[in-house]
Each structure stands twice: as C-alpha cells, then as structure tokens.
mmCIF file of C-alpha atoms in Angstrom:
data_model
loop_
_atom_site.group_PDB
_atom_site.id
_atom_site.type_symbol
_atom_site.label_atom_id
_atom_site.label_comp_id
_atom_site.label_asym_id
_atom_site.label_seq_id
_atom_site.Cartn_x
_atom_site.Cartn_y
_atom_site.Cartn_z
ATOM 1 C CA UNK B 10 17.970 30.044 27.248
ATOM 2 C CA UNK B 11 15.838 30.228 24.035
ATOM 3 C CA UNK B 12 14.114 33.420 23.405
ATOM 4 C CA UNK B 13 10.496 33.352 21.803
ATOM 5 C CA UNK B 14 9.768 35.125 18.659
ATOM 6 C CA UNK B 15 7.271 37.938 19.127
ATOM 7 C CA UNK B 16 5.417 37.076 16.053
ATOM 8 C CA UNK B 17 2.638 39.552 14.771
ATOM 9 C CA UNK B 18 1.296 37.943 12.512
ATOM 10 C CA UNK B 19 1.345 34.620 9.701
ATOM 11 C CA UNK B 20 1.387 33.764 6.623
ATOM 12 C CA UNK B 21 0.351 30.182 5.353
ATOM 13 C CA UNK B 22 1.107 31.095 1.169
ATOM 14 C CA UNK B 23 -1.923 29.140 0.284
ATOM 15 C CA UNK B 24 -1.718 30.457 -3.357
ATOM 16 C CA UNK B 25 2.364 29.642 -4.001
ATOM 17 C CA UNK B 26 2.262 26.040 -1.978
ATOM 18 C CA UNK B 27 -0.715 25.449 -3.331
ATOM 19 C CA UNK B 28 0.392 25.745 -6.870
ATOM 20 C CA UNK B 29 4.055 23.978 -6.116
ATOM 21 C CA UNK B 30 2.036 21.311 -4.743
ATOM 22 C CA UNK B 31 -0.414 21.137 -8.097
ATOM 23 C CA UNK B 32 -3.483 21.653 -5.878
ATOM 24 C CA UNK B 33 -4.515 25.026 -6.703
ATOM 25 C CA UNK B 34 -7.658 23.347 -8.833
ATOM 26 C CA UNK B 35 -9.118 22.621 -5.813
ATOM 27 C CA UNK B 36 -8.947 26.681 -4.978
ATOM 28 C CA UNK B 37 -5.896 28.787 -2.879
ATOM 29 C CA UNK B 38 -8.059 29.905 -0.413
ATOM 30 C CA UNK B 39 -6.280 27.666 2.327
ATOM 31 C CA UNK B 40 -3.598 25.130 2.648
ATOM 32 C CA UNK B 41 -3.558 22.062 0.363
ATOM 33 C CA UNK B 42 -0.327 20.454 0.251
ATOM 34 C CA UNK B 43 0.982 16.896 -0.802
ATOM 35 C CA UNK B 44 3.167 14.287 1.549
ATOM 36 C CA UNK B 45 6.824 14.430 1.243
ATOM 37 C CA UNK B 46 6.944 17.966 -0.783
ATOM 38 C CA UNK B 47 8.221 21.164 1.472
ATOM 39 C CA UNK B 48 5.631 23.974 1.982
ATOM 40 C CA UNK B 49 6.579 27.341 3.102
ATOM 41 C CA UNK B 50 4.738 29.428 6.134
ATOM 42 C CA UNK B 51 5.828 33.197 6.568
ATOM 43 C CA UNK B 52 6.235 34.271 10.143
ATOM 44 C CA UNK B 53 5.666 38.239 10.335
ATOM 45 C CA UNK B 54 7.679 39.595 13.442
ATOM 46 C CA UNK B 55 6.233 42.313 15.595
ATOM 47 C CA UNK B 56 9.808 43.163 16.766
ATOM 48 C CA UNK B 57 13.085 41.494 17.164
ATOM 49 C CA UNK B 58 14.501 39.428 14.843
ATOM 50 C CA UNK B 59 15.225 36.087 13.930
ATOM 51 C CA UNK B 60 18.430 34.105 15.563
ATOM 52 C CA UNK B 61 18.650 30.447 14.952
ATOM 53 C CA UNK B 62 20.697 29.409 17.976
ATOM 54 C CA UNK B 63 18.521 31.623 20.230
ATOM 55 C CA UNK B 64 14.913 31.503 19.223
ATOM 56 C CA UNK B 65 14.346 27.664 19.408
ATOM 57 C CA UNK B 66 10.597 26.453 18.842
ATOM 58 C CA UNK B 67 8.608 23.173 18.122
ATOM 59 C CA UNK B 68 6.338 22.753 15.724
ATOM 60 C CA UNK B 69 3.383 20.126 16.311
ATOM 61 C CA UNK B 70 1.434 18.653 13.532
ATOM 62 C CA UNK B 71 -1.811 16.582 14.400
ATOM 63 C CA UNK B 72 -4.654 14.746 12.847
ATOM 64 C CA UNK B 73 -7.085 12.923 13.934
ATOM 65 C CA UNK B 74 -9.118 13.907 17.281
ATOM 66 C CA UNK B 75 -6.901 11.536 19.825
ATOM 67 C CA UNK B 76 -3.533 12.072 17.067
ATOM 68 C CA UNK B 77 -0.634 9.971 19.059
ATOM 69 C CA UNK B 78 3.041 9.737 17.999
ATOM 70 C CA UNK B 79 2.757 6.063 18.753
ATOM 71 C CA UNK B 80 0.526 5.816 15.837
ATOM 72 C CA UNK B 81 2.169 8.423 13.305
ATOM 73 C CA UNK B 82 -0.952 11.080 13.600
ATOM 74 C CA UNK B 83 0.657 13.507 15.596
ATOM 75 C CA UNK B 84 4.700 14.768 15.372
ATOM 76 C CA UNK B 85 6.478 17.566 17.246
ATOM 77 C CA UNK B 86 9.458 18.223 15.604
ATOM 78 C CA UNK B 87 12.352 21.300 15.852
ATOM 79 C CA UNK B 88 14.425 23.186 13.327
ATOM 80 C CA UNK B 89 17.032 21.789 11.853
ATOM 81 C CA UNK B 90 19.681 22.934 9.369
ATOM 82 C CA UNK B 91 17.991 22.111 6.281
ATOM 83 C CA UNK B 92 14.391 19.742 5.952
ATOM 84 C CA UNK B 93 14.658 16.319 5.543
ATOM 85 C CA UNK B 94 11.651 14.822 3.234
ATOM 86 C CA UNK B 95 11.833 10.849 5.400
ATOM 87 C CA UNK B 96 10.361 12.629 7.694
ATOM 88 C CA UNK B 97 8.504 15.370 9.779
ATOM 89 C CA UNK B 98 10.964 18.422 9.533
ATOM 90 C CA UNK B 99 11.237 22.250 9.465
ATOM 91 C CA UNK B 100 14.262 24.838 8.647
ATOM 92 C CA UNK B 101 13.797 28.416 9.049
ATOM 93 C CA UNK B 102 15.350 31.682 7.713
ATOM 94 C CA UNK B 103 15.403 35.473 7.707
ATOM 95 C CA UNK B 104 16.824 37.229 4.648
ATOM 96 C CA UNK B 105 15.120 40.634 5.574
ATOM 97 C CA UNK B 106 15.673 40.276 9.650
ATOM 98 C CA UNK B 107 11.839 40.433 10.131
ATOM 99 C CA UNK B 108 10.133 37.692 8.955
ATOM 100 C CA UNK B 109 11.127 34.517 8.838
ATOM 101 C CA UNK B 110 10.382 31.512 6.158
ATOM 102 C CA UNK B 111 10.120 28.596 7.645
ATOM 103 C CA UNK B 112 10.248 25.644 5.591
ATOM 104 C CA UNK B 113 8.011 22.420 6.589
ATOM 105 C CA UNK B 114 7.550 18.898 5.222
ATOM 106 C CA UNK B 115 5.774 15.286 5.951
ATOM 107 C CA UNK B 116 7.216 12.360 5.386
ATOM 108 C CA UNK B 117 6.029 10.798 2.174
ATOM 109 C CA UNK B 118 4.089 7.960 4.168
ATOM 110 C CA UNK B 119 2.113 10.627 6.646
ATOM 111 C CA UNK B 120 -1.514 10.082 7.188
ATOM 112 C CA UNK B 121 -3.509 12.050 4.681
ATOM 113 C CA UNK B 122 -6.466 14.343 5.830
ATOM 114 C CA UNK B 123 -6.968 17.290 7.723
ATOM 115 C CA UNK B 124 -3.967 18.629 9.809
ATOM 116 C CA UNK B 125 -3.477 21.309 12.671
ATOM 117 C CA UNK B 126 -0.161 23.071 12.727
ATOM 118 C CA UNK B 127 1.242 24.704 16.297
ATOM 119 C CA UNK B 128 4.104 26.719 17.027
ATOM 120 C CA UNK B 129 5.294 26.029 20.970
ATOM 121 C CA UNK B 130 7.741 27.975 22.326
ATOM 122 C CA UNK B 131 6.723 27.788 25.933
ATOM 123 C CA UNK B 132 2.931 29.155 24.795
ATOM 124 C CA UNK B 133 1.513 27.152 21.752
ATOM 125 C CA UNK B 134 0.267 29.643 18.861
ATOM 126 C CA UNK B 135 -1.866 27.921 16.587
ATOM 127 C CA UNK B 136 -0.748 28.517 12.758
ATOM 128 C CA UNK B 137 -3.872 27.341 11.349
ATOM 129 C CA UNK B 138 -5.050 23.890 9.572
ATOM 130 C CA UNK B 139 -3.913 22.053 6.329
ATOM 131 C CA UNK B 140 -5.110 19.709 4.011
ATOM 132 C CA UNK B 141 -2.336 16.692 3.406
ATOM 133 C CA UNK B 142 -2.980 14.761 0.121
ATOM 134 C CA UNK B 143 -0.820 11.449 -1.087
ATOM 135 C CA UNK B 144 2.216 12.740 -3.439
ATOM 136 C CA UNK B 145 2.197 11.004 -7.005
ATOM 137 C CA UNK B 146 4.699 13.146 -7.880
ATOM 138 C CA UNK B 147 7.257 11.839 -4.996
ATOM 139 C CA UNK B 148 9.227 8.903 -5.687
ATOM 140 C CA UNK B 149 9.522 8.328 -1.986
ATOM 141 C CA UNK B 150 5.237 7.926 -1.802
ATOM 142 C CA UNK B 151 3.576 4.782 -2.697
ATOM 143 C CA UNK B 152 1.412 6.121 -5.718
ATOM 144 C CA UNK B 153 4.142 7.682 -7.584
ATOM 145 C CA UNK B 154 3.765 7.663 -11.099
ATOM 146 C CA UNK B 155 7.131 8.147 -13.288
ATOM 147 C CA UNK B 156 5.022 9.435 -16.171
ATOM 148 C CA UNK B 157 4.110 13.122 -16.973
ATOM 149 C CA UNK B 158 1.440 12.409 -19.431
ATOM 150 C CA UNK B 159 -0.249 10.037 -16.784
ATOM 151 C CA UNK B 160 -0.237 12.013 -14.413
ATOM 152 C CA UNK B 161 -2.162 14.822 -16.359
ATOM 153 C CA UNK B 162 -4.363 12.128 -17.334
ATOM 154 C CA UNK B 163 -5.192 10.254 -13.575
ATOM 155 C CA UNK B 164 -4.555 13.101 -11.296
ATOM 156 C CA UNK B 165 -5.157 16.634 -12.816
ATOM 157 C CA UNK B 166 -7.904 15.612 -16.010
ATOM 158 C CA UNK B 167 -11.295 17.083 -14.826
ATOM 159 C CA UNK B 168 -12.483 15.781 -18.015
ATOM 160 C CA UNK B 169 -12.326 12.446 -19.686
ATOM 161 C CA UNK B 170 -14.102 9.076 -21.053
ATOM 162 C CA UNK B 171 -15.838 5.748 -19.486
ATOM 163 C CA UNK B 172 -16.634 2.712 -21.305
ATOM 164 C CA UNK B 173 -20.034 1.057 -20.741
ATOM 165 C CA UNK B 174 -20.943 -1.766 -22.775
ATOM 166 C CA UNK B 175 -19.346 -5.335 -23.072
ATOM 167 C CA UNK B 176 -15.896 -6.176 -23.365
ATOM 168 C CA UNK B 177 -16.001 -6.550 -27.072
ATOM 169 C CA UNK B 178 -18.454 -3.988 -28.011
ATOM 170 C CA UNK B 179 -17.160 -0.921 -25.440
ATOM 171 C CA UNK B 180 -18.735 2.417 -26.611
ATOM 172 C CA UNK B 181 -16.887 5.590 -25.074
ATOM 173 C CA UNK B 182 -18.878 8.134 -23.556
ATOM 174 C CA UNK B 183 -17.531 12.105 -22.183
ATOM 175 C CA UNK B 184 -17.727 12.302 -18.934
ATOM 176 C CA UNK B 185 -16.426 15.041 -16.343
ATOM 177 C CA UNK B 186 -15.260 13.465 -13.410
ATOM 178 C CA UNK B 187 -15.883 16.931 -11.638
ATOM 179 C CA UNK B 188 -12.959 16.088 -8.575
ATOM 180 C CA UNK B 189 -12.020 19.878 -8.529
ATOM 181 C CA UNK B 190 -15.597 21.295 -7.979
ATOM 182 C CA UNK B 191 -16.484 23.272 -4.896
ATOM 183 C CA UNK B 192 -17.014 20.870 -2.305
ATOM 184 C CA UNK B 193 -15.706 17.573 -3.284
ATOM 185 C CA UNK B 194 -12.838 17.225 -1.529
ATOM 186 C CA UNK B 195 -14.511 18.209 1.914
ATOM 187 C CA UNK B 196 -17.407 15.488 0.512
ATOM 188 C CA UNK B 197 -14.322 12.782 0.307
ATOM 189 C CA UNK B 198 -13.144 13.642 3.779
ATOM 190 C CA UNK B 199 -15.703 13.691 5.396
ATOM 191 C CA UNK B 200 -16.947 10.310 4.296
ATOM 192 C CA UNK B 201 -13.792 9.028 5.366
ATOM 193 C CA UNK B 202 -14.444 11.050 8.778
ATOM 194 C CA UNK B 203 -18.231 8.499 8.957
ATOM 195 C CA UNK B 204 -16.687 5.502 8.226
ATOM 196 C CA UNK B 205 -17.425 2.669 10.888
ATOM 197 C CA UNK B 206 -13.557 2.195 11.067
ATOM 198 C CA UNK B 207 -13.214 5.637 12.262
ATOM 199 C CA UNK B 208 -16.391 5.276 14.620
ATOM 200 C CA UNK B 209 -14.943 2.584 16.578
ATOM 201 C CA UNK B 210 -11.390 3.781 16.440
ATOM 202 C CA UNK B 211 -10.891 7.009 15.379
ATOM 203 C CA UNK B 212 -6.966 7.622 15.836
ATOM 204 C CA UNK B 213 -6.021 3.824 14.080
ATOM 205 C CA UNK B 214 -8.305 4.624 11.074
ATOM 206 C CA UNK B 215 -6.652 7.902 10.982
ATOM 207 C CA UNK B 216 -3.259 6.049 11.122
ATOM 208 C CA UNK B 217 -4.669 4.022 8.114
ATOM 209 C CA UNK B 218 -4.689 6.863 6.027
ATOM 210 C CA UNK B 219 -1.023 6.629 5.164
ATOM 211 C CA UNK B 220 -2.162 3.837 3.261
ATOM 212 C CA UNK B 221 -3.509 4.250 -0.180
ATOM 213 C CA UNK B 222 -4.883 0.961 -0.505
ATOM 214 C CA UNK B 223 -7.274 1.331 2.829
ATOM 215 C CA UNK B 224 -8.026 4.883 1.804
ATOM 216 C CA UNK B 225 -9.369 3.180 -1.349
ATOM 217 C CA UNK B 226 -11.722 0.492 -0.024
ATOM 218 C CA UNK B 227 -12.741 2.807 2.703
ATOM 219 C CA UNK B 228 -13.985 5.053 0.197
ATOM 220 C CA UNK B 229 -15.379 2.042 -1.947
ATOM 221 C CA UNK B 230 -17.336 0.661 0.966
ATOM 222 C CA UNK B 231 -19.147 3.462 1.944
ATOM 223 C CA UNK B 232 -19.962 4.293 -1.687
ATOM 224 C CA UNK B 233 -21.031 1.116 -2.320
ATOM 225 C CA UNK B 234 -23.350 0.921 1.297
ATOM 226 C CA UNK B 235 -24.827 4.807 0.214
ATOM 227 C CA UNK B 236 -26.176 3.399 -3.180
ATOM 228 C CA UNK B 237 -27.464 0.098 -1.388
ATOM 229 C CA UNK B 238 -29.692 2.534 1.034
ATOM 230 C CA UNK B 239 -30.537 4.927 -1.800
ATOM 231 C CA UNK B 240 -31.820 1.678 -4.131
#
C-alpha cells in the first residue's frame, strides 16, 4: 500500500525555471514555464523520506474552469522513471533523503494559459498555479524557430522598428513593443479569458489554446472589436 509523503512545505523555483524557460523578463515572482520543456518543483518533507516504490502520488494539472481530459485541459498523470516531453509526465528524486525534486513537463501541444497543479495521494494538496506559454525553442511545438538570432529578435527584443509609409517609400521608426512590462501578460490572458468563444464555451476555447493560429485571431479579433468601440 502506498504511503503519503508528509510534506511540510514547497517549492515552485520560480527564479531557476523561470530563467531555463527564458521567461524571467516577465519577472520570477511565480511560475512561467513553456510547453514541452521540464520544470522542477521542490517538495520539503516534514519527516520521512522519499521511496519511489512506496510513496506513489498523482499529479493533476488543469486549466480552464470545466478542464476535461476528453478535451486535453486537464491531465492526472503518475511518476515514472524518467519524464517523457510527448506528453504530461513527472519523475521524482531525493539526493539528500528529505526533499524531493520532482521533475514535471507538458506536452509540446498543451493548451497555453493559466494552470493549477495538485498533488493527490488520497488528500489533494494544492502546489500552486502556473503560467504555460507556447515553446519556440522546442522542435516538438508548432512555432519553433531553428534560428538563435530570430529568436532574440521575435521572442525576447523589447525593443525594435515598424515601417509606416508605402511599400516603396517605408520610413523606419523605434518603437518598444513593451511585451515584458508589468501587466501585459495578465492583459493578454485575460482578453483571451473575454473572448465570446470562451463565453459560450469556455473548456473548447480553452482546448483551442494549443493552437497558435486560434490564439492569434482570437487575440486579433478582440483587438480589432476594442479599437472599433473606442473610434
């Protein structure tokens, strides 16, 4: 019979996943990881230690507020001997006896948004909430790019130039784009948490989210419907 861990306390290394993950420009003051990319949680025992074979758990990661496994927004999943990054997956370990590392990933086509994480070993313990961003980096995600200096320019530049003009008279102008201020990424979630999609049907819109391309016009739609009230 599996014994539970008396944990005392957690740890969800915002700062180090945060910078494996290249997200610590949006701040390491919680959990910001990217899809199909391992992030590492620190499980503090009160007393006991750690033994694979006996203390069995599942972990249960959600989003959405009706998450389903039918539609790929919610996935309880167990510990296996080393993570698998197809899929929803978790190893553990104990070098020092008392706490444990334990080693999650998403598959690199999860829904992207906010996520709950839960620990269940016959009483659920509630580890706390993560961001889950699309993975440009992964060659197993949809918007990987194969080039370094791309990627610095499209994904980490917080500084840059548009065109305006015509097509054979552009004129460059500075602009900061400003995506790592205070507040922006909350401001991009929750316009995808007002979209009409997500009012009618919250847990397929959610499912949508693994998709880049219906992130996109989501995001394009209401942006486009905000300026049409505003003018």
């Amino acid at each position: 019979m599996a014994q539970a861990l008396d944990i005392g306390r957690w740890d969800l290394e915002c700062e180090f996943n945060n910078t494996d993950h290249r997200t610590e420009l949006n701040g390491v003051d919680r959990l910001i990881v990217r899809r199909g990319q391992p992030f590492t949680i620190s499980l503090h025992l009160r007393s006991g230690t750690f033994e694979p074979r006996a203390n069995a758990f599942t972990l249960i990661a959600e989003t959405g507020p009706c998450s389903s496994e039918g539609t790929g927004t919610r996935a309880a999943f167990g510990l296996s001997g080393s993570v698998d990054e197809t899929r929803w997956s978790a190893a553990a370990s104990c070098p020092d006896g008392r706490t444990v590392s334990l080693s999650v990933c998403s598959p690199p086509d999860a829904p992207i948004g906010r996520y709950s994480l839960t620990l269940d070993q016959g009483h659920a313990v509630s580890l706390g909430e993560f961001v889950l961003l699309f993975n440009p980096w992964c060659p197993r995600d949809v918007v990987y790019m194969d080039s370094e200096e791309k990627l610095r320019e499209y994904v980490l530049s917080q500084d840059g130039i548009i065109f305006r003009g015509s097509y054979k008279y552009p004129v460059g102008t500075p602009w900061n784009f400003g995506q790592f201020e205070y507040g922006i990424l909350d401001a991009c979630l929750r316009i995808l948490d007002v979209n009409p999609k997500y009012m009618r049907s919250p847990d397929e819109d959610c499912s949508g989210r693994r998709n880049p391309i219906y992130v996109s016009r989501v995001l394009s739609a209401m942006v486009r419907d905000a300026k049409r009230w505003c003018d």
